Coordinates of C-alpha atoms and ligand atoms in Angstrom, one line a residue:
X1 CA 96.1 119.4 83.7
X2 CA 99.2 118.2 85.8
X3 CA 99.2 116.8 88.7
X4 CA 99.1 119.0 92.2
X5 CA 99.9 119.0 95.2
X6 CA 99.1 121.1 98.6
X7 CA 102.8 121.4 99.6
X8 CA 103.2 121.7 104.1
X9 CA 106.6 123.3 103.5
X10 CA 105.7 125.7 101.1
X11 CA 102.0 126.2 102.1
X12 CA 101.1 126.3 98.1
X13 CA 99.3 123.9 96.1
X14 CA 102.3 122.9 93.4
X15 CA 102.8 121.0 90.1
X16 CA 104.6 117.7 90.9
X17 CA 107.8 117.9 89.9
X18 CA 110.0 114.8 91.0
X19 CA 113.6 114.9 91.3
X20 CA 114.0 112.1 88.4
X21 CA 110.8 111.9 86.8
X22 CA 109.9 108.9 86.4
X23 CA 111.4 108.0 89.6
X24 CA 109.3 108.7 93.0
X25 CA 110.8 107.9 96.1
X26 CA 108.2 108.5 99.2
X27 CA 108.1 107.9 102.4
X28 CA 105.5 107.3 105.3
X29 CA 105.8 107.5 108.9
X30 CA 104.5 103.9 109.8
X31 CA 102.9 102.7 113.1
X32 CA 104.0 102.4 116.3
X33 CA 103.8 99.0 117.0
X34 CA 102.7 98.9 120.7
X35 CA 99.1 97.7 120.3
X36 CA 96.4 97.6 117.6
X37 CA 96.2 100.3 115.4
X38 CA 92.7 102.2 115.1
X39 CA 91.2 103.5 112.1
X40 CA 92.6 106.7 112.6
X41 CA 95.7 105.7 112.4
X42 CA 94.7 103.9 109.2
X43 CA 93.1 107.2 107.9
X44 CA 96.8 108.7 107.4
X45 CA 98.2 105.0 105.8
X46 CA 94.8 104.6 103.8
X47 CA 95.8 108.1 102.2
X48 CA 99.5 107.3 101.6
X49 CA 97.9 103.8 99.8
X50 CA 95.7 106.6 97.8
X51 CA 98.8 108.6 96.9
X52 CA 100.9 106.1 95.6
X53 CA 98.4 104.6 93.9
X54 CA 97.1 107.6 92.0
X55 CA 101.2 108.4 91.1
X56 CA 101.3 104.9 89.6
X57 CA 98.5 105.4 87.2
X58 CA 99.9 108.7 86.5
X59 CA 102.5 107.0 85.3
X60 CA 105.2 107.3 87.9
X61 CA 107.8 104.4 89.4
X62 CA 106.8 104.7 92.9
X63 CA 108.9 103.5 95.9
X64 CA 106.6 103.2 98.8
X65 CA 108.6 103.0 102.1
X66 CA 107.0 102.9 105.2
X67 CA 108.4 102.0 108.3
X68 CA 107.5 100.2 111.8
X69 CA 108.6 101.8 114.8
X70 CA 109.5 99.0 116.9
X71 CA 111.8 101.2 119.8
X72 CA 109.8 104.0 121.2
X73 CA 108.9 104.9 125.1
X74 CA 105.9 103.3 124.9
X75 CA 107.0 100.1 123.2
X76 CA 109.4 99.7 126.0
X77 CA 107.0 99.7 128.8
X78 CA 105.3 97.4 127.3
X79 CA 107.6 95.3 126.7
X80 CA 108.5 95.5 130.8
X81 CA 104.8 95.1 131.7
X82 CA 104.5 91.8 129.7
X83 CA 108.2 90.4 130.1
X84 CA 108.1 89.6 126.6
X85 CA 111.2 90.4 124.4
X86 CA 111.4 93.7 122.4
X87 CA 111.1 91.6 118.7
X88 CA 108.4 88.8 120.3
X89 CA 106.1 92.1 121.5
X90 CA 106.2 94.0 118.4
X91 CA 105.9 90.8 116.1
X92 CA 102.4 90.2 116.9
X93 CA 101.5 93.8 116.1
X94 CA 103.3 94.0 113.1
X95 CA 101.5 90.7 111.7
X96 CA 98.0 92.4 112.8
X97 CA 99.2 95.4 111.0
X98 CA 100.1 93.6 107.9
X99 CA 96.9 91.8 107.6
X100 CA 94.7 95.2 108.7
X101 CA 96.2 97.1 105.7
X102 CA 95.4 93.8 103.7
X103 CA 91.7 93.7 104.6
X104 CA 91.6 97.9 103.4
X105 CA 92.8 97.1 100.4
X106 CA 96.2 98.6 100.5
X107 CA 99.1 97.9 98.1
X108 CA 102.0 96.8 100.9
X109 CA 104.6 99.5 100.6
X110 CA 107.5 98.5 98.5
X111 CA 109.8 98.2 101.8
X112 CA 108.9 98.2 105.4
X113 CA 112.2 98.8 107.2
X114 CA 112.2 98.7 111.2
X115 CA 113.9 100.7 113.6
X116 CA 115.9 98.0 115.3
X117 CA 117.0 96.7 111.7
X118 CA 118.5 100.3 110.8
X119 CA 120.3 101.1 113.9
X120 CA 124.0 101.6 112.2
X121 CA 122.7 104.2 109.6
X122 CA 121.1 106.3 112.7
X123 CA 124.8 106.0 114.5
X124 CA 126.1 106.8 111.7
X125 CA 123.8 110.4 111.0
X126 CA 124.0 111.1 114.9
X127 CA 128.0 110.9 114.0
X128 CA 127.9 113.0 111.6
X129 CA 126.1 115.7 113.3
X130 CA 128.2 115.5 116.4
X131 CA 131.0 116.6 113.9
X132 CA 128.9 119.4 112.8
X133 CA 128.9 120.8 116.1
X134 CA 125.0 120.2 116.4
X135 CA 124.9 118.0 118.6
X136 CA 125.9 117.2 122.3
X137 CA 126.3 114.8 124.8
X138 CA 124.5 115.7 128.3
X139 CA 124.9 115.1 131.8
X140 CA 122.6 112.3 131.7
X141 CA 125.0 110.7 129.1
X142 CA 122.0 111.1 126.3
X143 CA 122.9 113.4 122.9
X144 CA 120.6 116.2 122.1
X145 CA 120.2 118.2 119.1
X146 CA 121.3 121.8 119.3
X147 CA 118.8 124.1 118.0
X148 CA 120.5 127.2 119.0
X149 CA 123.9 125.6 116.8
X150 CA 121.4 124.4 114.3
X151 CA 119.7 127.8 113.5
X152 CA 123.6 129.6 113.4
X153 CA 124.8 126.5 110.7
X154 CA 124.6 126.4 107.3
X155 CA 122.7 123.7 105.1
X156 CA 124.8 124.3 102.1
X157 CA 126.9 127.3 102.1
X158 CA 125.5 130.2 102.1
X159 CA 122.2 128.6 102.8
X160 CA 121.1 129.1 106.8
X161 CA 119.0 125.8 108.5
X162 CA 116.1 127.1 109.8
X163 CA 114.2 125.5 112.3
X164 CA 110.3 126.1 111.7
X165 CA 109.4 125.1 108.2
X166 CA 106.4 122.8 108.3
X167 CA 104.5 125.1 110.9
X168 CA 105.3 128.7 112.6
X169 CA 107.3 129.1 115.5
X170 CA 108.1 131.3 117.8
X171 CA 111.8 130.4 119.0
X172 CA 111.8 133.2 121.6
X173 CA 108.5 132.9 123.6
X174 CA 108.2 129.0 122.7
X175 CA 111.8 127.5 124.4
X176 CA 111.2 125.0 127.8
X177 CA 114.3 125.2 130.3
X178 CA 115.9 122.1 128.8
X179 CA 116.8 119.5 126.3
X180 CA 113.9 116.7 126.4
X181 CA 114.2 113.1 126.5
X182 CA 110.8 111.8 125.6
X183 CA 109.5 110.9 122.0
X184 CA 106.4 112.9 122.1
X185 CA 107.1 116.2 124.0
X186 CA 104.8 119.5 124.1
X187 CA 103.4 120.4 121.1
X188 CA 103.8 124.4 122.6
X189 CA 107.5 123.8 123.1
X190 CA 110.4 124.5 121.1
X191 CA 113.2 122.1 122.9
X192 CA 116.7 120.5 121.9
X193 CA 115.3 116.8 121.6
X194 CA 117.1 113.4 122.1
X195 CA 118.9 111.8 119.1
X196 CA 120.2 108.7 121.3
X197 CA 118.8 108.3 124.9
X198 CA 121.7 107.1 126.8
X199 CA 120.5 103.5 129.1
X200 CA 118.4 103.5 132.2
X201 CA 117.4 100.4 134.7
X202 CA 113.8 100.7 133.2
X203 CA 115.2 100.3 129.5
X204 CA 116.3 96.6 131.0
X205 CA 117.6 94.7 127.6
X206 CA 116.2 97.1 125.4
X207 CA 119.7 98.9 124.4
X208 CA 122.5 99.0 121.9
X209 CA 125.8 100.1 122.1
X210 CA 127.1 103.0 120.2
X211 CA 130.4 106.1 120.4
X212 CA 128.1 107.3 123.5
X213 CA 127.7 104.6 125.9
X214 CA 124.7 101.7 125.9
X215 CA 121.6 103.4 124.6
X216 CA 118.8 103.3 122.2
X217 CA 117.8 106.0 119.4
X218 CA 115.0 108.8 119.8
X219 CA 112.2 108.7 117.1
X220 CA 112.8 111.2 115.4
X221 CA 116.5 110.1 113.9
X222 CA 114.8 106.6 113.1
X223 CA 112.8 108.0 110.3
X224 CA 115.4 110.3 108.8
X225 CA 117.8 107.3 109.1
X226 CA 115.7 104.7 107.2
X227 CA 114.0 107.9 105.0
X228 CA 117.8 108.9 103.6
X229 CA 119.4 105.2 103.9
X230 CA 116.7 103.8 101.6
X231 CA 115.5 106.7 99.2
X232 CA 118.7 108.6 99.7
X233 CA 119.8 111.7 100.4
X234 CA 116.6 114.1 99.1
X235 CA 113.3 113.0 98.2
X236 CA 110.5 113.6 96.8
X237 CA 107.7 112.6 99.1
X238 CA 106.9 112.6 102.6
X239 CA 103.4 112.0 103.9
X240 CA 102.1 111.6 107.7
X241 CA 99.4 112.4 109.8
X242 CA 99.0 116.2 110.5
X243 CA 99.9 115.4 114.3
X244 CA 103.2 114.6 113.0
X245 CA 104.1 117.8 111.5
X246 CA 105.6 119.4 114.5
X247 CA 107.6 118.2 116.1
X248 CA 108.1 115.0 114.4
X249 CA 108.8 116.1 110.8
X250 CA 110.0 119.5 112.0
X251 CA 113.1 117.6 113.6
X252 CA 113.3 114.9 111.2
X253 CA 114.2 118.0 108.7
X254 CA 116.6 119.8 111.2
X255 CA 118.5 116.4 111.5
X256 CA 118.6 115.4 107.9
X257 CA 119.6 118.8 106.7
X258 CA 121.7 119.6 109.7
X259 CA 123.8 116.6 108.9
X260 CA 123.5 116.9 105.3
X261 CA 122.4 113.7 104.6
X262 CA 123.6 110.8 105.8
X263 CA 126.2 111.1 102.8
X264 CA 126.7 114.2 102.0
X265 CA 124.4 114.2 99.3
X266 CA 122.1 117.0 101.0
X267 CA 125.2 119.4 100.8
X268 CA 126.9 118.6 97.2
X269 CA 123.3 118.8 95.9
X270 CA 121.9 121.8 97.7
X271 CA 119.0 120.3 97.8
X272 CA 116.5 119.9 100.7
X273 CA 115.7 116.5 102.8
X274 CA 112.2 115.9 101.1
X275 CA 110.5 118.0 98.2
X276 CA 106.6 117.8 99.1
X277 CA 105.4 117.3 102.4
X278 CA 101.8 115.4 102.5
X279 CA 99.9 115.8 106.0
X280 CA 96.3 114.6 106.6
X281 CA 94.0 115.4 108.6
X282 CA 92.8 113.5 111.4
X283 CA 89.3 111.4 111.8
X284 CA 87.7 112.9 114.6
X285 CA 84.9 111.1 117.0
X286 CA 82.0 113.9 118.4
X287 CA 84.8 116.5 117.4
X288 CA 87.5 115.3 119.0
X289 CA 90.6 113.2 117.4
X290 CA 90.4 109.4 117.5
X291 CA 92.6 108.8 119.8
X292 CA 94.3 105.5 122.2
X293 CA 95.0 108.0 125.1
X294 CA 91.3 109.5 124.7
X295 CA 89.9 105.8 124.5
X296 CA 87.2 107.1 121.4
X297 CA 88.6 104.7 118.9
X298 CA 87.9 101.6 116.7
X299 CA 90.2 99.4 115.4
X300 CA 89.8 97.6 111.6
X301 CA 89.1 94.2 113.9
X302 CA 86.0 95.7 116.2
X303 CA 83.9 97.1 112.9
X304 CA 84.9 93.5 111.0
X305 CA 83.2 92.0 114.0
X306 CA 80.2 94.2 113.9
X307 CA 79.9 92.6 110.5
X308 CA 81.4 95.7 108.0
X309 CA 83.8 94.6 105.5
X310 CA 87.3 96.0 105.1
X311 CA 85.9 97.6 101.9
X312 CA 83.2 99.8 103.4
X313 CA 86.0 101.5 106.1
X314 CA 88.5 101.6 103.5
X315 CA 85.5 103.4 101.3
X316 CA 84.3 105.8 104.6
X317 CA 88.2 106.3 104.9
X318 CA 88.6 107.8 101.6
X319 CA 85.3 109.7 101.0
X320 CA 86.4 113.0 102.5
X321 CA 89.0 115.0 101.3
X322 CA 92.4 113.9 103.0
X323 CA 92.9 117.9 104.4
X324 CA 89.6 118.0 106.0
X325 CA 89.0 116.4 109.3
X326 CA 85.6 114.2 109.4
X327 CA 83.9 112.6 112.0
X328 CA 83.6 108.9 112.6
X329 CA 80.1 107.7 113.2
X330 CA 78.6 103.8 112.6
X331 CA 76.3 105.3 110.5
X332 CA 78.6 107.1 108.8
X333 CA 79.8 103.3 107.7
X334 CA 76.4 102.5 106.9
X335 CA 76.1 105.1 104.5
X336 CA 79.8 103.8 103.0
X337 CA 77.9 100.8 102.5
X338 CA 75.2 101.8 100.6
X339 CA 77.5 104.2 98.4
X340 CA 78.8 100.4 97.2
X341 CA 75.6 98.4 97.2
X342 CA 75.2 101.3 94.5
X343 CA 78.1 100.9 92.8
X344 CA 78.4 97.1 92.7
X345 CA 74.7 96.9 91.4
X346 CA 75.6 99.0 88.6
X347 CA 78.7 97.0 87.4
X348 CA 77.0 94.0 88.3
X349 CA 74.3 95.1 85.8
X350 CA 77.0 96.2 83.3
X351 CA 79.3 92.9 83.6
X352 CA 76.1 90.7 82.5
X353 CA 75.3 93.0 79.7
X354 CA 78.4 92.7 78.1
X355 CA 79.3 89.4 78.9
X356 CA 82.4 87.9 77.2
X357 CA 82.5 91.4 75.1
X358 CA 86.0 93.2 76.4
X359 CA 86.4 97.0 75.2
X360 CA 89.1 99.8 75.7
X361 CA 87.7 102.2 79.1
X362 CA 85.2 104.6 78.1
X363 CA 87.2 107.9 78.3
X364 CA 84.4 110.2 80.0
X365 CA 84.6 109.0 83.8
X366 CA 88.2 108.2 83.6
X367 CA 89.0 112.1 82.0
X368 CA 86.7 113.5 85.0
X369 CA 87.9 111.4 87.7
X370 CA 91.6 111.6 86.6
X371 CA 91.1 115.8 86.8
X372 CA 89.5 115.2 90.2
X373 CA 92.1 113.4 92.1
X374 CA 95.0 115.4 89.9
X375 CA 93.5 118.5 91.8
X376 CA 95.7 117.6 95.4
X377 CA 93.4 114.7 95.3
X378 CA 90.4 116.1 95.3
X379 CA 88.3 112.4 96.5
X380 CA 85.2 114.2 97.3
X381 CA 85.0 115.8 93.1
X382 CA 85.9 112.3 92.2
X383 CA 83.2 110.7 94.2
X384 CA 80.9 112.8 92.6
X385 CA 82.0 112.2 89.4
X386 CA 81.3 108.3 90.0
X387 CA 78.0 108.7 91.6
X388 CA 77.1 111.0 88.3
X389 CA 78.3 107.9 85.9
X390 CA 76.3 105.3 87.9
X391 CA 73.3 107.5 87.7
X392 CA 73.8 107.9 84.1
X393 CA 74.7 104.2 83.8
X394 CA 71.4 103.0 85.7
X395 CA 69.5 105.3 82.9
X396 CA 71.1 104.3 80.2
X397 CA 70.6 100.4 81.1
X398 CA 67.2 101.1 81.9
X399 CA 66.5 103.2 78.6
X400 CA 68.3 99.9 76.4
X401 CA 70.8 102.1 75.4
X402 CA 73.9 99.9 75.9
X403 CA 75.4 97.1 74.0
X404 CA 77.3 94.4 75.2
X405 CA 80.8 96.9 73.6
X406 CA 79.3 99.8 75.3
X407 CA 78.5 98.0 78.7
X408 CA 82.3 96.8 78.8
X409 CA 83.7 99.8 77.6
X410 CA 81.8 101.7 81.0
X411 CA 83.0 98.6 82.7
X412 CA 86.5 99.0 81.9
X413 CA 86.2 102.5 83.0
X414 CA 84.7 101.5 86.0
X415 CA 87.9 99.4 86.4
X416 CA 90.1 102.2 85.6
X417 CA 89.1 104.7 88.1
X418 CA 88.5 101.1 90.8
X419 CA 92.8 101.0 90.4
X420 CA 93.1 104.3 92.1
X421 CA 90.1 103.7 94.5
X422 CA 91.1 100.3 95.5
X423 CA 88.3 99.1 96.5
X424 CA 87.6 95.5 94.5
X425 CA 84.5 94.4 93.6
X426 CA 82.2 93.0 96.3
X427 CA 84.3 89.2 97.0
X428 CA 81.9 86.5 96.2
X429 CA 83.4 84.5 99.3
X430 CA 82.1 87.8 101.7
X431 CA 78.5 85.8 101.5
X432 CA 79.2 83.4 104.8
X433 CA 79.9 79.6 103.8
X434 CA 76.5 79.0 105.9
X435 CA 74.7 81.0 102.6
X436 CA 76.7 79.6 99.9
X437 CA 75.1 75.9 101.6
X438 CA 71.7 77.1 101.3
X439 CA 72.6 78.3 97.5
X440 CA 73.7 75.1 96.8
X441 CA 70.8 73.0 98.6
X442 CA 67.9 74.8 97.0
X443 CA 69.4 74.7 93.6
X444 CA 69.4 70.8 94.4
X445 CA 66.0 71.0 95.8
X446 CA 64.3 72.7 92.6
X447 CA 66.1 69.9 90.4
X448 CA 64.2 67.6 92.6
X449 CA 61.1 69.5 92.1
X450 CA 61.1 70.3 95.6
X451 CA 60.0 73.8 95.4
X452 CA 58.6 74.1 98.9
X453 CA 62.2 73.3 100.0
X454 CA 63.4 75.7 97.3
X455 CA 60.9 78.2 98.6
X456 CA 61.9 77.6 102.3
X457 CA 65.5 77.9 101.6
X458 CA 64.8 81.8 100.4
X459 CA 63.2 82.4 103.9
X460 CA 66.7 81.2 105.5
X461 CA 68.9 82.9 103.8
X462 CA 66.6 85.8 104.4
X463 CA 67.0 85.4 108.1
X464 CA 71.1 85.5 107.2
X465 CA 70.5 89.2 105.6
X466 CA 70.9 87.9 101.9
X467 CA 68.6 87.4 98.9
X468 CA 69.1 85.0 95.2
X469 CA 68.1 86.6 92.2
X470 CA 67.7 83.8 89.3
X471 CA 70.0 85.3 86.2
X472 CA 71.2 83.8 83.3
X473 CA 74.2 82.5 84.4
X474 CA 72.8 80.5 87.5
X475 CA 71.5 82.1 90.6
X476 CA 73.7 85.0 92.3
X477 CA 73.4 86.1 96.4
X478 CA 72.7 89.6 96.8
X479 CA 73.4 91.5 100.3
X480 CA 69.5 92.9 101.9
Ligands
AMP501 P1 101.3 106.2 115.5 O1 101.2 104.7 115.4 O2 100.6 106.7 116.8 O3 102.8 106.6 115.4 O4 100.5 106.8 114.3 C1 100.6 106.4 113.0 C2 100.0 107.4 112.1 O5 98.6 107.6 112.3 C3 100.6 108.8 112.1 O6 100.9 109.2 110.8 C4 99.6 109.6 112.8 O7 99.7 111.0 112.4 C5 98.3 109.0 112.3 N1 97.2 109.2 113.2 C6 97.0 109.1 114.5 N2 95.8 109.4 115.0 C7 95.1 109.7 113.9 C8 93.7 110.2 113.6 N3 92.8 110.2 114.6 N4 93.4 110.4 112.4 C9 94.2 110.3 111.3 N5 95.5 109.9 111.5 C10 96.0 109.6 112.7
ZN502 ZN1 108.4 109.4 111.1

């Protein structure tokens, strides 16, 4: 079966079709870097790890960009509340970023452009639709899109832009009285939005100069900027966070394809700003979104201090499927960490069955699995499809049914299917240094003879939440 996809802009579930096979170029709306990042937030980049790496074992050349919004309204204030400069602020977020991705797992995109590196391609598409005629400088010296001069253009001849493709609109009953200046603006409004927010006393050294006047860019033009200047003009993949759809992606479209591209490409090509738009759904607390302005939220650092590894979030992360919202509960991250106590007792198992034996993967989990997440990703199938092979496994390792071929053959599959999944085996190193000690000392102790020590030593690391279990190959920690 081929690969699928539920398509926002065409509301269809689709084949994948790239616009040169093997190429993929795909894009992600990054984080604002104005604080921490909660696990919401990591929901939507979690997925876009998921994507990409599911296109890669499909076979496909993926180019992963995802970009740091480093200028934004709220960025600024920040900035003015702890008198730092712009790049000192949003360096200390963008390192926390980098090493919260790290601790889920995630494959660092290919490129991770920011705003304030890409301001000349952003001129240069606000340029270009100014000569269009959609765009216009305002009283307040800012330049607004047009999206009455928008709707009467033409993408490619004969071809009208249409404002409204990733969700509904009304454009008679939804219009507020003017153009809007803010990033995030009402969700119920249909407005003419800011391309480059001309300079104001609280923007203080936060500005650029461009064709019209001191300023800095809105949101929206940094992502079709960096999206086209890197991937170029049309591509494949888009993926955010469902919040983003409208207005975010909704204007990042009416730029990119009102300007044609920041080349021209758009135009000459007839062909639209992105192929397959990816939106997921949002991780909700007691129903409602996970939110910084609601206050219900986590980030990756409070549930590693609550003693969960990066593993079992990335694991709860990915256990629903990515167009469903689920709810965030600590048990719920219990429960992701007993789903791989499960799975790492079975490979565990398997790995000292077959020992230094190495086989090809066993075809039947990676056929089922592969089908699963070819079905627009379909994680909860998969998941069932691995819970049915480690139930089969346990049996068939209880029954003696495996060889050491057979047990790395399953092993390899396990392996297979892990590429996609991202989650690693259980790191040794995850026991705390205080339990490795304790390992160490009673293996000394039982050389001595001292097995009252030995004996006592299995108390204390019980007290630390960890067990040994003697095996062949010397003794191994195992998690309570
Ligand atoms: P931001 O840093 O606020 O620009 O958001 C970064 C990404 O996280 C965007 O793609 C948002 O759509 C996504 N996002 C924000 N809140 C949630 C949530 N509760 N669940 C899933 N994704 C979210
Ligand atoms: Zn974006």
């Amino acid at each position: 079966m081929a690969l699928r996809f539920f398509n926002t802009l065409t509301r269809a579930t689709e084949e994948f079709a790239p616009i040169a096979a093997p190429a993929v170029g795909m894009y992600c709306c990054g984080p604002t870097v104005y604080d921490f990042g909660h696990i919401g937030n990591f929901r939507t980049f979690v997925f876009s790890d998921l994507v990409r790496r599911h296109l890669e074992f499909r076979g496909f050349a993926v180019n992963h960009v995802m970009n740091i919004t480093d200028v934004e309204d709220k960025i600024i204030r920040r900035v003015h509340e702890t008198g730092l400069d712009l790049r000192e602020y949003t360096r200390q977020y963008i390192d926390a970023f980098l090493q919260d991705l790290d601790a889920l797992g995630c494959r660092r995109p290919h490129q991770m452009p920011r705003a304030t590196d890409h301001i000349a391609a952003m001129l240069r598409l606000i340029a270009r639709l100014m000569e269009r005629g959609l765009a216009y400088r305002a009283a307040d010296g800012s330049v607004y899109f047009s999206i009455d001069k928008y709707r009467a253009a033409e993408r490619w001849p004969g071809c009208a832009c249409r404002y409204g493709q990733l969700v509904n609109l009304n454009l008679e009953e939804q219009r507020p009285a003017g153009p809007v200046k803010a990033d995030e603006y009402d969700k119920e409004h249909v407005a003419d939005f800011a391309l480059w927010k001309a300079r104001v006393p609280e923007d203080g050294g936060v500005f650029w100069e461009s064709p019209w006047g001191p300023g800095r860019p809105g949101w929206h033009i940094e992502c079709s900027a960096m999206s086209l200047e890197i991937l170029g003009d049309g591509f494949d993949l888009h993926v955010g966070g469902e919040d983003l759809a409208f207005p975010h992606h909704e204007d990042e479209i009416a730029q990119s394809e009102g300007a044609g591209g920041l080349a021209g490409g758009l135009w000459e090509a007839r062909r639209p700003f992105v192929k397959y738009w990816l939106h997921a759904a949002h991780l909700l607390v007691e129903g409602r979104k996970m939110s910084k302005s609601l206050g219900n939220y986590f980030t990756v650092r409070d549930l590693l201090a609550r003693g969960f590894t990066g593993r079992d979030v990335r694991q709860l992360l990915i256990s629903a499927h990515y167009r469903e919202t689920f709810n965030f509960t600590l048990d719920g991250l219990e429960g992701a960490r007993t789903a791989l106590a499960r799975i790492d007792e079975c490979t565990g198992k398997l790995r000292e069955l077959a020992g230094p034996a190495i086989a090809a993967p066993a075809p039947a989990l990676v056929e089922a699995f592969t089908a699963a997440l070819d079905d627009d990703l379909n994680v909860s199938k998969a998941w069932g499809v691995v819970f049915d092979w480690v139930r089969d496994t346990n049996r068939a390792l209880a029954g003696g049914e495996l060889d050491p071929t057979r047990a790395a053959a399953e092993l390899a599959a396990w392996g297979t299917v892990d590429g996609v999944l991202g989650l690693g085996g259980r790191p040794s190193a995850e026991a705390p240094a205080e339990a490795l000690a304790l390992v160490e000392a009673r293996t000394a102790a039982k050389k001595a003879k001292d097995f009252a020590r030995a004996d006592a030593i299995r108390g204390e690391l019980k007290a630390l939440g960890w067990t040994i279990e003697d095996t062949a190959k010397g003794p191994k920690l195992k998690r309570i």
